JSON list of C-alpha atoms in Angstrom, two decimals:
[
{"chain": "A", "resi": 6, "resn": "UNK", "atom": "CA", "xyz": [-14.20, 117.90, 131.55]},
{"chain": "A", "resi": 7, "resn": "UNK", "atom": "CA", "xyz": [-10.84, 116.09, 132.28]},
{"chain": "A", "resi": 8, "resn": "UNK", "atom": "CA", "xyz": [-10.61, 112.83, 130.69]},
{"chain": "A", "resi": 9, "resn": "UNK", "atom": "CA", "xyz": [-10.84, 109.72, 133.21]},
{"chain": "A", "resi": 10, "resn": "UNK", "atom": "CA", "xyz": [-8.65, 106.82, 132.70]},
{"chain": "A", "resi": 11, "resn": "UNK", "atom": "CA", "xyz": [-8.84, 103.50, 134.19]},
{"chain": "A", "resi": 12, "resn": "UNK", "atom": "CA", "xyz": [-5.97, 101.52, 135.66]},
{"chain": "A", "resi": 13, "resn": "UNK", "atom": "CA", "xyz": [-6.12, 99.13, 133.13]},
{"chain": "A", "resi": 14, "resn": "UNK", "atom": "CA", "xyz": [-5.98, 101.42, 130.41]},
{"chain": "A", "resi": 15, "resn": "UNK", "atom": "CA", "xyz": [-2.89, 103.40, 129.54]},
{"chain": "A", "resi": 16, "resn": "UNK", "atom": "CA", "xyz": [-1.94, 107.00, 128.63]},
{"chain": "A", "resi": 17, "resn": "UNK", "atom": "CA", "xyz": [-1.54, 107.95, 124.82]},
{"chain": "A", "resi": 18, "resn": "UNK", "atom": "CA", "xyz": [2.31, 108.13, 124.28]},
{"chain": "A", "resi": 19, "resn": "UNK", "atom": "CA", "xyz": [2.97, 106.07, 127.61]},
{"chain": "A", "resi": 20, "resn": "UNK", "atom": "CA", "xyz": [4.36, 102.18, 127.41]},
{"chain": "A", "resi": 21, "resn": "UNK", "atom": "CA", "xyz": [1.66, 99.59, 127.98]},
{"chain": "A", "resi": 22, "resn": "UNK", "atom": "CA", "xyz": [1.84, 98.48, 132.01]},
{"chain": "A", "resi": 23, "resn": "UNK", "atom": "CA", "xyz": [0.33, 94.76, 131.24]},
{"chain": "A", "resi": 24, "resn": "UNK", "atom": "CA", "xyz": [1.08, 92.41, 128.55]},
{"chain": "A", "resi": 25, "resn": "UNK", "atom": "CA", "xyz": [-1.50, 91.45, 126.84]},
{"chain": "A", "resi": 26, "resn": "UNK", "atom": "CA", "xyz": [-2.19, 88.11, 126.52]},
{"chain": "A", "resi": 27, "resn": "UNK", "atom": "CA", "xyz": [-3.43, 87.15, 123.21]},
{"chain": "A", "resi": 28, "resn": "UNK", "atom": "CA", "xyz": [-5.79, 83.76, 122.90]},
{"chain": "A", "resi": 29, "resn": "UNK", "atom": "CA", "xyz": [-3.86, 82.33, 120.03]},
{"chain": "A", "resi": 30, "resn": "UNK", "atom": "CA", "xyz": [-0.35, 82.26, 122.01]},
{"chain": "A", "resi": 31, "resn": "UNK", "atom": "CA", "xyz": [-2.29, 80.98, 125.22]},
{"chain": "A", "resi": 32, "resn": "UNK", "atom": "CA", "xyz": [-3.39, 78.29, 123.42]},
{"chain": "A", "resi": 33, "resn": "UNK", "atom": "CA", "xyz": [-0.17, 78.12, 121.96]},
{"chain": "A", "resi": 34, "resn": "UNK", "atom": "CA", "xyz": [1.14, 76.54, 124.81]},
{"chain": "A", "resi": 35, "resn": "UNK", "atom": "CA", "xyz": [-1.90, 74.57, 125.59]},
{"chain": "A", "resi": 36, "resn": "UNK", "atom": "CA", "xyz": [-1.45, 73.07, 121.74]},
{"chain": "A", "resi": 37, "resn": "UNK", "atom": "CA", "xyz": [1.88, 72.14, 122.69]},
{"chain": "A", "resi": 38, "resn": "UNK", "atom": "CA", "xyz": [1.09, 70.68, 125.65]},
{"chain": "A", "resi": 39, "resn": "UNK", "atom": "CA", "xyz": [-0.71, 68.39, 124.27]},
{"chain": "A", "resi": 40, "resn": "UNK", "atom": "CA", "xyz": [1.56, 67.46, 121.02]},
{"chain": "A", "resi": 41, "resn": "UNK", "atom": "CA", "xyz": [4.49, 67.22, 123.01]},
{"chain": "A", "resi": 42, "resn": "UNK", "atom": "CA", "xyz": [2.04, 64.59, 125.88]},
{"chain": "A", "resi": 43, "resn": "UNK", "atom": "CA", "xyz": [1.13, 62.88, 122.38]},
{"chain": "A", "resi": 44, "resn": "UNK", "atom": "CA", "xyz": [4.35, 62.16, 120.61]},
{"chain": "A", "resi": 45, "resn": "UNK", "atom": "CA", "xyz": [6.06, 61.53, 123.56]},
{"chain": "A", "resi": 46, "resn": "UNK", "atom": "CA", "xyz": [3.58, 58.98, 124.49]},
{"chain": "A", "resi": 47, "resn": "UNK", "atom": "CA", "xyz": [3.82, 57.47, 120.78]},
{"chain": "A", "resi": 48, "resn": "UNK", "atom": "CA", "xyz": [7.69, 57.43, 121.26]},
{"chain": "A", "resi": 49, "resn": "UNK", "atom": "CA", "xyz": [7.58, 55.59, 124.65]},
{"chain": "A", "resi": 50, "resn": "UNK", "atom": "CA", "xyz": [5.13, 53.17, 122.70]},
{"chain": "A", "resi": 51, "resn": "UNK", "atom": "CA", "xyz": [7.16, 52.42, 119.31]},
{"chain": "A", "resi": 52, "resn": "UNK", "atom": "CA", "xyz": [10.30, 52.00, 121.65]},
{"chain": "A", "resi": 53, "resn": "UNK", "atom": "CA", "xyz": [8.61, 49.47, 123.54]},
{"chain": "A", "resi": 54, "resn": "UNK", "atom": "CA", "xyz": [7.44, 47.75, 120.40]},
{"chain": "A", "resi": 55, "resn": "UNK", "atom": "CA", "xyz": [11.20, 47.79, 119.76]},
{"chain": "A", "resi": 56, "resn": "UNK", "atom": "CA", "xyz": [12.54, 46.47, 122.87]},
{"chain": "A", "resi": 57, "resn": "UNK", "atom": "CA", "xyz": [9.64, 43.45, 123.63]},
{"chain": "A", "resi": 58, "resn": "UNK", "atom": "CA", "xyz": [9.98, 42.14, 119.63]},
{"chain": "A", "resi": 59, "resn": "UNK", "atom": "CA", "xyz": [12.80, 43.10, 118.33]},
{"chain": "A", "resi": 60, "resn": "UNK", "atom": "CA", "xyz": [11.16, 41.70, 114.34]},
{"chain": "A", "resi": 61, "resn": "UNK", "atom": "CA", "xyz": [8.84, 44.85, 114.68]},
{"chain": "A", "resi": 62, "resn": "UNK", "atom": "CA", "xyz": [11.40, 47.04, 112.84]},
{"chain": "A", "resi": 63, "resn": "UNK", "atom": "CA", "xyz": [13.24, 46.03, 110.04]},
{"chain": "A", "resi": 64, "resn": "UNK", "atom": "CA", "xyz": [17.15, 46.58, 109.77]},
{"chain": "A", "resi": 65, "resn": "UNK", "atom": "CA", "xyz": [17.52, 48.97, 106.75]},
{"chain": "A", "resi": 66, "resn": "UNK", "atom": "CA", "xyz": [19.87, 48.52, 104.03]},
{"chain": "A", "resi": 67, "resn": "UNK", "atom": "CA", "xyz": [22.98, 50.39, 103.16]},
{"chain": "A", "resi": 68, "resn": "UNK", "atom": "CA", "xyz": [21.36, 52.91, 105.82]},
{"chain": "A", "resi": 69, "resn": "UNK", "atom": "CA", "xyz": [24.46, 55.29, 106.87]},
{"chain": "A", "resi": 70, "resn": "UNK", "atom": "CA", "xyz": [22.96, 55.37, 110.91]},
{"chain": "A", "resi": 71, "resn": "UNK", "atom": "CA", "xyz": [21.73, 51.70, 111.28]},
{"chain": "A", "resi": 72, "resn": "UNK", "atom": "CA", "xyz": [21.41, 51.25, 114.83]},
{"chain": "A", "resi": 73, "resn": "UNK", "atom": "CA", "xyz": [20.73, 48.55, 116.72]},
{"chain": "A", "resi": 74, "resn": "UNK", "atom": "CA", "xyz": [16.43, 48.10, 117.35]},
{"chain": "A", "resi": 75, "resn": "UNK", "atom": "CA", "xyz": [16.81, 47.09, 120.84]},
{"chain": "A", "resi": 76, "resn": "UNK", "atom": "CA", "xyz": [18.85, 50.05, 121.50]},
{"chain": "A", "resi": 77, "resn": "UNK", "atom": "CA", "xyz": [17.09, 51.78, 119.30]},
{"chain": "A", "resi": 78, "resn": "UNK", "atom": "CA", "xyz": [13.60, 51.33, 121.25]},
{"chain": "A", "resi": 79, "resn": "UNK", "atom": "CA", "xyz": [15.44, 51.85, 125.02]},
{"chain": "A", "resi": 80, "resn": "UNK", "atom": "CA", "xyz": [16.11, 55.21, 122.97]},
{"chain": "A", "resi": 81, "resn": "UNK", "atom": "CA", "xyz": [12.91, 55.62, 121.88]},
{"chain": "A", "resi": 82, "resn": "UNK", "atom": "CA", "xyz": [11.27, 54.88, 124.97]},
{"chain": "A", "resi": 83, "resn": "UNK", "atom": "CA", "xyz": [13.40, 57.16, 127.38]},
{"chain": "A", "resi": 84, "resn": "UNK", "atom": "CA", "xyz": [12.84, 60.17, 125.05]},
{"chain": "A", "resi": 85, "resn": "UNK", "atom": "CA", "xyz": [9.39, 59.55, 125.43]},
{"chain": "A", "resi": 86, "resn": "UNK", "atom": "CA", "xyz": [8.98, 59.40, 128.89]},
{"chain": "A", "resi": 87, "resn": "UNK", "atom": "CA", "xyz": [11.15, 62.84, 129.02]},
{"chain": "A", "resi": 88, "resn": "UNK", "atom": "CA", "xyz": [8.97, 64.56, 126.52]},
{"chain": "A", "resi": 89, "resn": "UNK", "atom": "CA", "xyz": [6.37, 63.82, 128.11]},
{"chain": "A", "resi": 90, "resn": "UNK", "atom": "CA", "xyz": [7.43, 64.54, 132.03]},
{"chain": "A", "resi": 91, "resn": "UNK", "atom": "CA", "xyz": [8.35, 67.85, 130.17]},
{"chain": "A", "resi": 92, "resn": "UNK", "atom": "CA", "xyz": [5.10, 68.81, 128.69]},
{"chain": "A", "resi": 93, "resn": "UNK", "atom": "CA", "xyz": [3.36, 68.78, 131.71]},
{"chain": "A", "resi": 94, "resn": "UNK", "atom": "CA", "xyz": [5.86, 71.14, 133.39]},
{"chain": "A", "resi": 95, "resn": "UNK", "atom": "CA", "xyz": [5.05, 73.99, 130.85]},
{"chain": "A", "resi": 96, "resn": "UNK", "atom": "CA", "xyz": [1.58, 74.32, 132.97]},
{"chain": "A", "resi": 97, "resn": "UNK", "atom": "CA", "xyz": [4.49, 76.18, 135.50]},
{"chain": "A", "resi": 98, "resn": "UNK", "atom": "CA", "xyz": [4.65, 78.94, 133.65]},
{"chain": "A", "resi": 99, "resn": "UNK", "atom": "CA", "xyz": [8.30, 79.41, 134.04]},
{"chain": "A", "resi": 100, "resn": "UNK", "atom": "CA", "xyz": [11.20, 80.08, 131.99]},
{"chain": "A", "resi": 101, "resn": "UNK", "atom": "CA", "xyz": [13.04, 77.06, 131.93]},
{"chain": "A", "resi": 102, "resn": "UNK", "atom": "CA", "xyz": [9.78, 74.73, 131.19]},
{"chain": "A", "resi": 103, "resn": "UNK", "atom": "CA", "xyz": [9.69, 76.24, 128.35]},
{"chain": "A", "resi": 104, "resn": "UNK", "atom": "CA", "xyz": [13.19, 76.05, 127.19]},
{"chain": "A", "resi": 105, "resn": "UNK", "atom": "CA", "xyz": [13.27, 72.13, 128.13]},
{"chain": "A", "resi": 106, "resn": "UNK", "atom": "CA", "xyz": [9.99, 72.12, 126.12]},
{"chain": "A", "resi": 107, "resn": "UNK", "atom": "CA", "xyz": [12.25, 73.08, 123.33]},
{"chain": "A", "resi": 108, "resn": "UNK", "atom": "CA", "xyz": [15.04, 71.25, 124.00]},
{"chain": "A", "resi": 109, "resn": "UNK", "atom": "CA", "xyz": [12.95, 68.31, 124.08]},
{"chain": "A", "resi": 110, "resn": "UNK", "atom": "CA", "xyz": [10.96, 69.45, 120.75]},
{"chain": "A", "resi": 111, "resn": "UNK", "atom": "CA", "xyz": [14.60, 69.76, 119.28]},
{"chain": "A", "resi": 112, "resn": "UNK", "atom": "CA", "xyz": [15.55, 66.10, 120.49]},
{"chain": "A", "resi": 113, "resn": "UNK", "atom": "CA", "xyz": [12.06, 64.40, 118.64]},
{"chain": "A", "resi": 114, "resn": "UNK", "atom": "CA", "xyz": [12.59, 66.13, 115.58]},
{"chain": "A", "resi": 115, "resn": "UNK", "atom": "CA", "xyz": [16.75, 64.55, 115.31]},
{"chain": "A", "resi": 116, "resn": "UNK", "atom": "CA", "xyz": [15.36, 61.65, 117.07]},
{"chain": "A", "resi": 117, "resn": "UNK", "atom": "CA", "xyz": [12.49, 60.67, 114.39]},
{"chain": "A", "resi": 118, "resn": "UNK", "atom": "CA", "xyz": [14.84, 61.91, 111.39]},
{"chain": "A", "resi": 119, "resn": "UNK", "atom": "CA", "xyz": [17.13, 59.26, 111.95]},
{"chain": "A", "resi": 120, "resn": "UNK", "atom": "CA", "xyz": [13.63, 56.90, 112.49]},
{"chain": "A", "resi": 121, "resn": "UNK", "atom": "CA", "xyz": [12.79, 58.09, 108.88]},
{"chain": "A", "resi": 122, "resn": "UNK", "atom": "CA", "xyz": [13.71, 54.93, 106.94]},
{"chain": "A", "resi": 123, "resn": "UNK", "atom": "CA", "xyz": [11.44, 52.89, 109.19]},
{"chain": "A", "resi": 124, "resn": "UNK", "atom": "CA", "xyz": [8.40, 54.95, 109.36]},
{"chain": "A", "resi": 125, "resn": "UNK", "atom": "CA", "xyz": [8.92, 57.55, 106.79]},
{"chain": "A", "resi": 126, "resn": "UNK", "atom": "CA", "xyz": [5.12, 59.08, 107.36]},
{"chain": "A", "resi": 127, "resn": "UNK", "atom": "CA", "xyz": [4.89, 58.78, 110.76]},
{"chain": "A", "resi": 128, "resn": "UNK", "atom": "CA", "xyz": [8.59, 60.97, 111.33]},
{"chain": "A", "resi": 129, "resn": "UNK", "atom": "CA", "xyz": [7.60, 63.61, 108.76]},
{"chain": "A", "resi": 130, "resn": "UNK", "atom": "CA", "xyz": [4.33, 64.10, 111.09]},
{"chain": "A", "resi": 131, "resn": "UNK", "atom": "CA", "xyz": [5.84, 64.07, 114.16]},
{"chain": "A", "resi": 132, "resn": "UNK", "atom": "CA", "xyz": [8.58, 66.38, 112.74]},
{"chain": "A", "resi": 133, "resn": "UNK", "atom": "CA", "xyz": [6.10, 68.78, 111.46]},
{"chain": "A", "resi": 134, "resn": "UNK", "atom": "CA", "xyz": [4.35, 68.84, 114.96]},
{"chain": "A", "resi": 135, "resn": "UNK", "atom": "CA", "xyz": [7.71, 69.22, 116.90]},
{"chain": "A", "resi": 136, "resn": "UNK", "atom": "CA", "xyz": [8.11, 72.47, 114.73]},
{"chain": "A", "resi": 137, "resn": "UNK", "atom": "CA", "xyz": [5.21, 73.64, 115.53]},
{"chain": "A", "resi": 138, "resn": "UNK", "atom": "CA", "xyz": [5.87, 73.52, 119.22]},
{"chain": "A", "resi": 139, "resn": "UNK", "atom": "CA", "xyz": [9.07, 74.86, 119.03]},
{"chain": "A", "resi": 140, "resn": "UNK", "atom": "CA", "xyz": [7.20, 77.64, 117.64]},
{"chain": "A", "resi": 141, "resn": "UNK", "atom": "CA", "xyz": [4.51, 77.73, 120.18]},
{"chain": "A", "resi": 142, "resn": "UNK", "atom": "CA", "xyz": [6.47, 77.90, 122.97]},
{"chain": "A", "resi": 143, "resn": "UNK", "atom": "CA", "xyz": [9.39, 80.47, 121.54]},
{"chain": "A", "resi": 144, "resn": "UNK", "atom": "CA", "xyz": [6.24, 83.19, 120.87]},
{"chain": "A", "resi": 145, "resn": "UNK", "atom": "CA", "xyz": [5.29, 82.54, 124.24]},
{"chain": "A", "resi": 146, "resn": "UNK", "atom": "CA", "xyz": [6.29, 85.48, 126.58]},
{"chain": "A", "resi": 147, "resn": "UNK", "atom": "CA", "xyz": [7.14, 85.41, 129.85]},
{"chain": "A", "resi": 148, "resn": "UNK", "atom": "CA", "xyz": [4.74, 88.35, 130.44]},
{"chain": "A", "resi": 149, "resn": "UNK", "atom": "CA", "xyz": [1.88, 86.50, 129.10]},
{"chain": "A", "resi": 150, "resn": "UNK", "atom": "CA", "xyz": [3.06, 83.38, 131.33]},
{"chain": "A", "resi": 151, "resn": "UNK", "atom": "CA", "xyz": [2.42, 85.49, 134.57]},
{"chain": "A", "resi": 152, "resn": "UNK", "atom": "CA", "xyz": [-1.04, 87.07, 133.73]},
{"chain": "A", "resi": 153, "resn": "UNK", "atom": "CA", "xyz": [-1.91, 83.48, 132.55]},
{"chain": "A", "resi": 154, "resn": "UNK", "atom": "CA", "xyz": [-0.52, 80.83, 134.99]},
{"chain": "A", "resi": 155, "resn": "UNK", "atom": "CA", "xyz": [0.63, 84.09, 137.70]},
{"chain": "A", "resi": 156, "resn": "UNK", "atom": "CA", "xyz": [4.22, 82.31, 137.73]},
{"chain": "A", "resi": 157, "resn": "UNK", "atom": "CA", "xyz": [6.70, 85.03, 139.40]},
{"chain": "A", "resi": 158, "resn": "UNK", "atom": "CA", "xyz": [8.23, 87.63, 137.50]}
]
């Protein structure tokens, strides 16, 4: 008897049609998502903390990238806003959400390195958790971002 295969399953020897989607890089994006909505939310709140009192941060000493904390917070608060515009665009399933995801996950972890000597613990967390969306989002495929979100090929 001949052997019956499906549509959805392939051929021994031939290339897979269909991604598959895996649940851990589905939620992947999801997890970053929702990091990237966080800190950039946190951000947009520290810089206004910066820019309405302006004795919420201390001036650092002998601290090679002292920057002004009013400045400081309008840059804290901008970034914020961005990171978190571009989180929710990754639901798109395109190409480019994902590489301003990135580029945006790239910006947080400089940005809160140079916020290190005023909130050491709270930059090596947010650090950490940008890393961990860049990493997210770069194992994401595009194939898996069609069969998920059905975003054009």
């Amino acid at each position: 008897m001949a052997e019956q295969v499906s549509a959805e399953q392939s051929r021994p020897g031939a290339p897979a049609q269909e991604a598959r989607v895996r649940p851990v890089t589905v939620g992947g994006v999801v997890f970053a998502v929702c990091i990237l909505a966080v800190v950039g939310a946190c951000q947009a709140i520290a810089g206004l903390a910066a820019i309405i009192d302006h004795n919420f941060y201390r001036s650092q000493q002998d601290y090679a990238y002292d920057f002004s904390i009013s400045g400081w917070g309008w840059v804290q608060l901008v970034s914020g806003i961005i990171i978190v515009a571009a989180a929710f665009n990754l639901f798109s399933g395109r190409t480019w959400a994902r590489a301003v995801g990135i580029g945006v996950a790239i910006a947080s972890v400089l940005e809160n390195f140079f916020f290190t000597p005023y909130y050491p613990v709270w930059s090596v967390v947010v650090i950490a958790l940008d890393v961990l969306v860049i990493w997210s989002l770069a194992t994401y495929g595009h194939q898996e971002a069609h069969k998920v979100y059905n975003a054009p090929l």
